[in-house]
Amino acid sequence: MEIRRVAVIGAGVMGAGIAAHISNSGIPVVLLDIVDGGAASRSAIAEGALAKLLKQQPAAFMHPHNARLISTGNIEDNLGLLAECDWIIEAVVERLDVKQSLYSSIDRVRKPGAILSSNTSTIPLQDLIAGLPTSLAQNFLITHFFNPPRYMRLLELVSGEETRTEVVSAVRDFADRALGKGVVQCRDTPGFIANRIGIYWIQVAVTEAMALGLTVEEADAVVGRPMGIPKTGVFGLSDLVGIDLLPHLLKSMLRTLPENDSLRGCAEVPELIQRMIAAGDTGRKGKGGFYRLNRAGGGKLKESIDLESGEYRPTREAQLASLSAARSGGLSALLAHPDKGGEYARRVLLRVLSYAAGLVPEIAEDIPAVDEAMRLGYAWKYGPFELIDRIGADWLIEQLERAGTPLPTLLQSVRRRSFYRTVDGILQYLTGEGQYRELMRPEGVLLLVDIKRRSKPLAGNGSASLWDIGDGVLCLEFHTKMNALDPDILAMIGKAIEIIPQRYKALVIYNEGSNFSAGANLGLLLFMANIAAWNQIEEKVAEGQQIYRAMKYAPFPVVGAPAGMALGGSCECLLHCDAVQAHSETYMGLVEVAVGVIPAWGGCKELLQRWVLNRLRPGGPMPPIVKCFETIATATVSKSAAEAREYLFLRPDDGITMNRDRLLTDAKARALALSEDYQPPEFNEMHLPGATAHLALQMAVKGFRLAGKASAHDETVSLALSSVLSGGDCDITDALGENDLLTLERESFMQLVRMPLTLDRLEQMLETGKPLRN
C-alpha cells in the first residue's frame, strides 16, 4: 500500500498541525472542518486554520511553499474529496458520538482499502469502531501525534484485532520515512504510553514539590537536567503546554483508568492551580503561569510564583547542596543527598519508575517501546528503564522495599541484573519472561551508537573520532561540548584525509549530538585574544582554511550529514563538502557577524561562488554579491533544511532525510554513489567589481546606521564583509582565485578580532549565549 494523498478532518491546532507536517513531506493534503454558518465562506474554519499556520512560530511549515499542497474545505460540501485519499486522519472533538457519526459519512465516500485513523488520546479503539462495518474496522487504527506535530517525533500507533497487517505497515512506513516519526506500537489502554506515564510524572512532581516546600526553581532544577529531562522541568513544562490542560487530561484519564491505578491516588488538582486557572494564569498562552515576565514600567523582570502564598516574586537561581553534588557526582549523588532536593528526587523517581515498571506489558509489548515513547514524546534523555539502569535496579528495589511499596513483577525479575546489557557488541533488553533479547533496529536504520558498541575508532582524540561504518566509508564524529570546532577536530579532518586514500572510499561527517555543531570554539578565541596572541590566532584561521580546502580537493568524496544547528565554522565545513545529506530539522547559517567578525574558513568564498554560479539569479556582477552580503551580514539561519536550499547553504541536489535515525544510512549511500569514478571539484575563478560594489554596499549600510537599525560596530563589521565579497581592491577584469579570497577573509577577520568591541561581544556571547549589540 502506498500513501500518495492524505486527508485531515478537524482543522483545530492538532489537525492543522498534522496537515502542515504531512505537506512538509511533499504529499498533497485535504483539510476539512465543519461549516461556519456565520462566515462569508462555508469553509472559513479550514481556510482560517491554514492562514494561521503560515503565521505560526515556531513555523509549522518547513517552507512556506508547502502550504500550496493543502486544499481546504468543509465536511458538508467537500467530503467527496476523500475518495482520492489513501489515508484519512480524524482529529475532531473528543466525543464518541461525533466521531462515529463522522466515520459513517467517511465510509460512504472513501475508496476501497483507504485507511482511516483517529488522533484520539482518550477514547479506546474498540469503542471507536463499535457497530461500524467490518470493512472499516479492518482499515482502522489510532495514530496519536504529539503537539507540535512537526517538532515532536513520537507517533503512538494502536491497531485493533481486526486491523489488517498491511494497514499497520503502510502507516508505520509512511510515518517513519516521510514524516520522520519514531513510531511506537501501543496497547489500547488509557493514555497509551507517553501520557500514561507523563501525566503521572507531572502530577507526582507537582504535588511532591508542594508537600516538601520547594520553590518552582528548585523543583525544576532537581527533576530537570540531573534526570536527563529538559531544563523546563515540570513547572516550566506546565507553563509551556498550558496549566489549564492538566485538569482536562486528568479527567479524561480517570474515566478509563483501572480502579487500582496509582494516578487515582494523586489526581486531585491543587487549590493553587485551580486559582491560577480561574485568574487566567495558564502559562505562556495566558497572563503568566508558574513563571512570568513582568513588563511593568517597560521592563522585563522574570518572576516565579510562590507555591505557598500564590504571590509572584523575582525568579532566583536554585541553591541546593544536592544540586551541587549532582553537578559533580551525577544522578546517584543527587539521590543520595540528605537535603530536601535529594528527598524530592527520591520521592519522584521512586514513584514514577515503579509506576512505569508496573505498566509493562499492559501498555506496551516491551520496555524499549516505553523508553522510546518517553524520549520522543516528553524529550527525556533516558526512558524510565534506562533511568533504572543508571541508578541501579537493586538500589531502586531496596528503596521501595524499605518504604513498604509493593514491587512490580518486572522489577522483581531484574534483581542483580539490568534492563539493558551489551553482549559481543549487541544491545539486548530484558523481556517480561526474564530473558534477554536483541534490540532490533528498523530496516535501513544505521546508528553510530551501535557501531561504537561493537568496534573501536580508527583514530581519535579528545574532540573527534574516526569510525569505520562499513563498505569502505569512514565517519568523522565531533564530540566536544556543543560539538564546537577546535584545533583537535581540524587535526582529525587532516587525519581522515591521510587515512582514507590508503584503503577506503569516502568520508561522512556526522554525529548523534543534539546539534551538528554550534561553530568554532569562541572560548579559545577569546582566551587567545585576551593575551594578544594575534599571530597564533591568524595561524589557526589559516589552518582552518587549509584543512577545509584540503578536504574539498581530497581524492575521495566527503558528505556532510548535519542535524540541528550547523552554525559558523561548521556551516563553512559543510559548504566545502562534495554533498550534504541533511536532516530536515537542520538550522544552518554563517553567524560570525553576531560576535563581530566574519566567516574566515572559506565560508564567504564558498557561498559567494554558489550565488555567482546560480543559474536562476539576475544577471550582472552585483546580484550574487548582494544576496551573499544580505545572508551573512544579517547572520541568517535557515529554519529547516528546505529553507537552507533557498539561501544556497544547501545545493538543489543535496539530500534531505526526514527521519534522523535514517540520516547516517542515507549519507553513507550518497558517499558510496559519489565514490564511483570520483573526481574532485574545480574552483571557478571569479570576476568581482571591487571598489564599485564596495561603495554601493557601504551606502546601504550607512542608511541602516542612520536609521538606527545598525550600531557603529555593525557598520564596521558589514564594511569588512563588503570588502571581501567585492574582491577588495580588484578590478572587474581581474580573475580572482581561491587564495585571493581566502587572504581577504583572513585579513578582514584579523582586523575585526583586534577591536575591543568585538572582544566585548565574544565575552557577552560566552556568558549569556546572546551577542552584545553595540
mmCIF file of C-alpha atoms in Angstrom, residues 109-311:
data_model
loop_
_atom_site.group_PDB
_atom_site.id
_atom_site.type_symbol
_atom_site.label_atom_id
_atom_site.label_comp_id
_atom_site.label_asym_id
_atom_site.label_seq_id
_atom_site.Cartn_x
_atom_site.Cartn_y
_atom_site.Cartn_z
ATOM 1 C CA VAL A 109 -17.113 8.079 0.192
ATOM 2 C CA ARG A 110 -13.711 6.546 0.922
ATOM 3 C CA LYS A 111 -12.211 4.297 -1.719
ATOM 4 C CA PRO A 112 -11.779 0.563 -1.026
ATOM 5 C CA GLY A 113 -8.781 -0.081 1.180
ATOM 6 C CA ALA A 114 -8.359 3.572 2.229
ATOM 7 C CA ILE A 115 -7.036 3.867 5.775
ATOM 8 C CA LEU A 116 -8.935 5.727 8.482
ATOM 9 C CA SER A 117 -7.260 6.653 11.746
ATOM 10 C CA SER A 118 -8.110 8.740 14.793
ATOM 11 C CA ASN A 119 -5.799 11.125 16.602
ATOM 12 C CA THR A 120 -7.671 10.486 19.857
ATOM 13 C CA SER A 121 -5.728 10.300 23.075
ATOM 14 C CA THR A 122 -8.602 9.338 25.370
ATOM 15 C CA ILE A 123 -11.108 7.040 23.634
ATOM 16 C CA PRO A 124 -10.327 3.306 23.302
ATOM 17 C CA LEU A 125 -10.112 1.910 19.790
ATOM 18 C CA GLN A 126 -12.727 -0.742 20.487
ATOM 19 C CA ASP A 127 -15.227 1.970 21.427
ATOM 20 C CA LEU A 128 -14.437 3.933 18.273
ATOM 21 C CA ILE A 129 -15.180 1.029 15.914
ATOM 22 C CA ALA A 130 -18.098 -0.488 17.848
ATOM 23 C CA GLY A 131 -21.001 -1.042 15.474
ATOM 24 C CA LEU A 132 -19.055 0.009 12.384
ATOM 25 C CA PRO A 133 -18.738 -2.228 9.294
ATOM 26 C CA THR A 134 -16.001 -4.853 9.310
ATOM 27 C CA SER A 135 -14.592 -3.362 6.107
ATOM 28 C CA LEU A 136 -13.936 -0.138 8.004
ATOM 29 C CA ALA A 137 -12.629 -1.811 11.158
ATOM 30 C CA GLN A 138 -10.079 -3.703 9.046
ATOM 31 C CA ASN A 139 -8.633 -0.407 7.843
ATOM 32 C CA PHE A 140 -8.906 1.497 11.127
ATOM 33 C CA LEU A 141 -6.295 2.372 13.750
ATOM 34 C CA ILE A 142 -5.302 5.118 16.163
ATOM 35 C CA THR A 143 -2.409 7.398 15.206
ATOM 36 C CA HIS A 144 -1.683 9.674 18.154
ATOM 37 C CA PHE A 145 0.503 12.622 17.151
ATOM 38 C CA PHE A 146 2.151 14.897 19.700
ATOM 39 C CA ASN A 147 1.974 18.677 19.521
ATOM 40 C CA PRO A 148 3.507 20.388 17.623
ATOM 41 C CA PRO A 149 3.479 17.606 15.004
ATOM 42 C CA ARG A 150 6.457 18.956 13.072
ATOM 43 C CA TYR A 151 8.803 19.009 16.043
ATOM 44 C CA MET A 152 7.593 16.173 18.302
ATOM 45 C CA ARG A 153 8.873 12.925 16.845
ATOM 46 C CA LEU A 154 6.622 10.472 18.677
ATOM 47 C CA LEU A 155 3.720 8.808 16.893
ATOM 48 C CA GLU A 156 1.834 6.289 19.026
ATOM 49 C CA LEU A 157 0.146 3.666 16.886
ATOM 50 C CA VAL A 158 -2.680 1.453 18.162
ATOM 51 C CA SER A 159 -4.189 -1.268 15.998
ATOM 52 C CA GLY A 160 -7.201 -3.461 16.698
ATOM 53 C CA GLU A 161 -7.708 -7.189 16.393
ATOM 54 C CA GLU A 162 -9.370 -6.672 13.020
ATOM 55 C CA THR A 163 -6.865 -4.158 11.627
ATOM 56 C CA ARG A 164 -5.101 -5.551 8.564
ATOM 57 C CA THR A 165 -1.345 -6.040 8.837
ATOM 58 C CA GLU A 166 -0.876 -4.169 5.549
ATOM 59 C CA VAL A 167 -2.592 -1.114 7.043
ATOM 60 C CA VAL A 168 -0.290 -1.038 10.063
ATOM 61 C CA SER A 169 2.784 -1.498 7.856
ATOM 62 C CA ALA A 170 1.735 1.227 5.412
ATOM 63 C CA VAL A 171 1.127 3.842 8.117
ATOM 64 C CA ARG A 172 4.233 2.863 10.084
ATOM 65 C CA ASP A 173 6.457 3.097 6.993
ATOM 66 C CA PHE A 174 4.969 6.394 5.819
ATOM 67 C CA ALA A 175 5.173 7.977 9.259
ATOM 68 C CA ASP A 176 8.749 6.768 9.669
ATOM 69 C CA ARG A 177 10.233 7.649 6.274
ATOM 70 C CA ALA A 178 8.033 10.512 5.034
ATOM 71 C CA LEU A 179 7.148 12.218 8.324
ATOM 72 C CA GLY A 180 10.302 11.395 10.290
ATOM 73 C CA LYS A 181 8.392 9.887 13.196
ATOM 74 C CA GLY A 182 9.541 7.419 15.777
ATOM 75 C CA VAL A 183 6.582 5.057 15.573
ATOM 76 C CA VAL A 184 5.816 3.203 18.797
ATOM 77 C CA GLN A 185 3.247 0.400 18.853
ATOM 78 C CA CYS A 186 0.999 0.715 21.916
ATOM 79 C CA ARG A 187 -1.691 -1.348 23.576
ATOM 80 C CA ASP A 188 -5.240 0.008 23.529
ATOM 81 C CA THR A 189 -5.060 1.388 27.077
ATOM 82 C CA PRO A 190 -5.801 4.810 28.652
ATOM 83 C CA GLY A 191 -3.261 7.454 27.654
ATOM 84 C CA PHE A 192 -1.329 4.831 25.657
ATOM 85 C CA ILE A 193 2.346 5.053 26.769
ATOM 86 C CA ALA A 194 3.735 8.587 26.946
ATOM 87 C CA ASN A 195 0.767 10.354 28.501
ATOM 88 C CA ARG A 196 0.024 7.447 30.848
ATOM 89 C CA ILE A 197 3.465 7.842 32.415
ATOM 90 C CA GLY A 198 3.931 11.547 31.654
ATOM 91 C CA ILE A 199 0.738 12.736 33.330
ATOM 92 C CA TYR A 200 1.532 10.674 36.409
ATOM 93 C CA TRP A 201 5.066 12.129 36.464
ATOM 94 C CA ILE A 202 3.757 15.706 36.246
ATOM 95 C CA GLN A 203 1.175 15.160 38.964
ATOM 96 C CA VAL A 204 3.655 13.468 41.307
ATOM 97 C CA ALA A 205 6.371 16.060 40.685
ATOM 98 C CA VAL A 206 3.989 18.982 41.300
ATOM 99 C CA THR A 207 2.346 17.607 44.439
ATOM 100 C CA GLU A 208 5.611 16.409 45.990
ATOM 101 C CA ALA A 209 7.242 19.801 45.390
ATOM 102 C CA MET A 210 4.365 21.474 47.225
ATOM 103 C CA ALA A 211 4.455 18.923 50.040
ATOM 104 C CA LEU A 212 8.183 19.429 50.627
ATOM 105 C CA GLY A 213 8.050 23.229 50.422
ATOM 106 C CA LEU A 214 10.299 23.560 47.389
ATOM 107 C CA THR A 215 10.295 26.607 45.163
ATOM 108 C CA VAL A 216 9.423 26.137 41.496
ATOM 109 C CA GLU A 217 13.046 26.918 40.622
ATOM 110 C CA GLU A 218 14.325 24.235 43.000
ATOM 111 C CA ALA A 219 11.850 21.638 41.779
ATOM 112 C CA ASP A 220 12.624 22.265 38.111
ATOM 113 C CA ALA A 221 16.357 22.180 38.765
ATOM 114 C CA VAL A 222 16.062 18.813 40.534
ATOM 115 C CA VAL A 223 13.749 16.998 38.082
ATOM 116 C CA GLY A 224 15.340 18.659 35.062
ATOM 117 C CA ARG A 225 18.877 18.192 33.872
ATOM 118 C CA PRO A 226 20.119 15.779 36.601
ATOM 119 C CA MET A 227 17.446 13.306 35.463
ATOM 120 C CA GLY A 228 18.012 13.912 31.751
ATOM 121 C CA ILE A 229 14.770 15.875 31.474
ATOM 122 C CA PRO A 230 14.637 19.263 29.660
ATOM 123 C CA LYS A 231 15.624 22.215 31.836
ATOM 124 C CA THR A 232 11.988 23.389 31.845
ATOM 125 C CA GLY A 233 11.494 20.699 34.488
ATOM 126 C CA VAL A 234 7.881 20.127 35.487
ATOM 127 C CA PHE A 235 6.625 23.650 36.248
ATOM 128 C CA GLY A 236 8.224 25.146 33.156
ATOM 129 C CA LEU A 237 6.732 22.325 31.069
ATOM 130 C CA SER A 238 3.292 23.009 32.543
ATOM 131 C CA ASP A 239 3.614 26.655 31.513
ATOM 132 C CA LEU A 240 4.613 25.576 28.029
ATOM 133 C CA VAL A 241 1.721 23.181 27.357
ATOM 134 C CA GLY A 242 -0.877 25.176 29.326
ATOM 135 C CA ILE A 243 -1.699 24.763 33.019
ATOM 136 C CA ASP A 244 -5.402 24.516 32.229
ATOM 137 C CA LEU A 245 -4.757 21.410 30.124
ATOM 138 C CA LEU A 246 -3.742 19.243 33.091
ATOM 139 C CA PRO A 247 -7.199 19.068 34.750
ATOM 140 C CA HIS A 248 -8.731 18.061 31.394
ATOM 141 C CA LEU A 249 -6.121 15.338 30.903
ATOM 142 C CA LEU A 250 -6.634 14.049 34.422
ATOM 143 C CA LYS A 251 -10.404 13.970 33.980
ATOM 144 C CA SER A 252 -10.188 12.033 30.717
ATOM 145 C CA MET A 253 -7.685 9.582 32.184
ATOM 146 C CA LEU A 254 -9.763 8.944 35.285
ATOM 147 C CA ARG A 255 -12.759 7.966 33.150
ATOM 148 C CA THR A 256 -10.982 4.889 31.808
ATOM 149 C CA LEU A 257 -8.112 4.057 34.185
ATOM 150 C CA PRO A 258 -8.249 0.810 36.169
ATOM 151 C CA GLU A 259 -9.577 1.278 39.699
ATOM 152 C CA ASN A 260 -6.254 0.323 41.257
ATOM 153 C CA ASP A 261 -4.128 2.691 39.140
ATOM 154 C CA SER A 262 -1.754 4.817 41.227
ATOM 155 C CA LEU A 263 -2.767 8.016 39.440
ATOM 156 C CA ARG A 264 -6.128 7.868 41.190
ATOM 157 C CA GLY A 265 -4.352 8.421 44.499
ATOM 158 C CA CYS A 266 -2.813 11.746 43.462
ATOM 159 C CA ALA A 267 -5.198 13.097 40.836
ATOM 160 C CA GLU A 268 -6.606 15.996 42.818
ATOM 161 C CA VAL A 269 -5.795 19.376 41.250
ATOM 162 C CA PRO A 270 -4.061 21.565 43.901
ATOM 163 C CA GLU A 271 -6.016 24.596 45.076
ATOM 164 C CA LEU A 272 -3.275 26.955 43.910
ATOM 165 C CA ILE A 273 -3.544 25.643 40.349
ATOM 166 C CA GLN A 274 -7.322 25.995 40.432
ATOM 167 C CA ARG A 275 -6.925 29.654 41.459
ATOM 168 C CA MET A 276 -4.328 30.248 38.762
ATOM 169 C CA ILE A 277 -6.607 28.843 36.050
ATOM 170 C CA ALA A 278 -9.544 30.932 37.261
ATOM 171 C CA ALA A 279 -7.343 34.053 37.153
ATOM 172 C CA GLY A 280 -6.085 33.332 33.628
ATOM 173 C CA ASP A 281 -2.578 32.438 34.783
ATOM 174 C CA THR A 282 -2.464 29.421 32.493
ATOM 175 C CA GLY A 283 1.147 29.593 31.346
ATOM 176 C CA ARG A 284 2.764 31.121 28.287
ATOM 177 C CA LYS A 285 -0.536 31.381 26.433
ATOM 178 C CA GLY A 286 -2.085 33.277 29.358
ATOM 179 C CA LYS A 287 -1.033 36.150 31.609
ATOM 180 C CA GLY A 288 1.680 34.016 33.102
ATOM 181 C CA GLY A 289 1.991 30.737 34.898
ATOM 182 C CA PHE A 290 4.426 29.320 37.393
ATOM 183 C CA TYR A 291 6.826 31.728 35.696
ATOM 184 C CA ARG A 292 6.004 35.036 34.038
ATOM 185 C CA LEU A 293 7.615 38.142 32.569
ATOM 186 C CA ASN A 294 6.599 41.264 34.470
ATOM 187 C CA ARG A 295 6.643 44.099 31.938
ATOM 188 C CA ALA A 296 5.582 46.813 34.382
ATOM 189 C CA GLY A 297 7.306 50.135 33.760
ATOM 190 C CA GLY A 298 8.539 48.954 30.374
ATOM 191 C CA GLY A 299 10.903 46.408 31.876
ATOM 192 C CA LYS A 300 11.196 42.624 31.620
ATOM 193 C CA LEU A 301 11.514 41.051 35.049
ATOM 194 C CA LYS A 302 11.233 37.261 35.198
ATOM 195 C CA GLU A 303 9.128 36.239 38.164
ATOM 196 C CA SER A 304 8.110 32.944 39.753
ATOM 197 C CA ILE A 305 5.049 32.091 41.787
ATOM 198 C CA ASP A 306 5.411 31.224 45.445
ATOM 199 C CA LEU A 307 3.804 27.788 45.814
ATOM 200 C CA GLU A 308 2.613 28.597 49.353
ATOM 201 C CA SER A 309 1.309 32.156 49.081
ATOM 202 C CA GLY A 310 0.447 32.226 45.377
ATOM 203 C CA GLU A 311 2.214 35.585 45.044
#
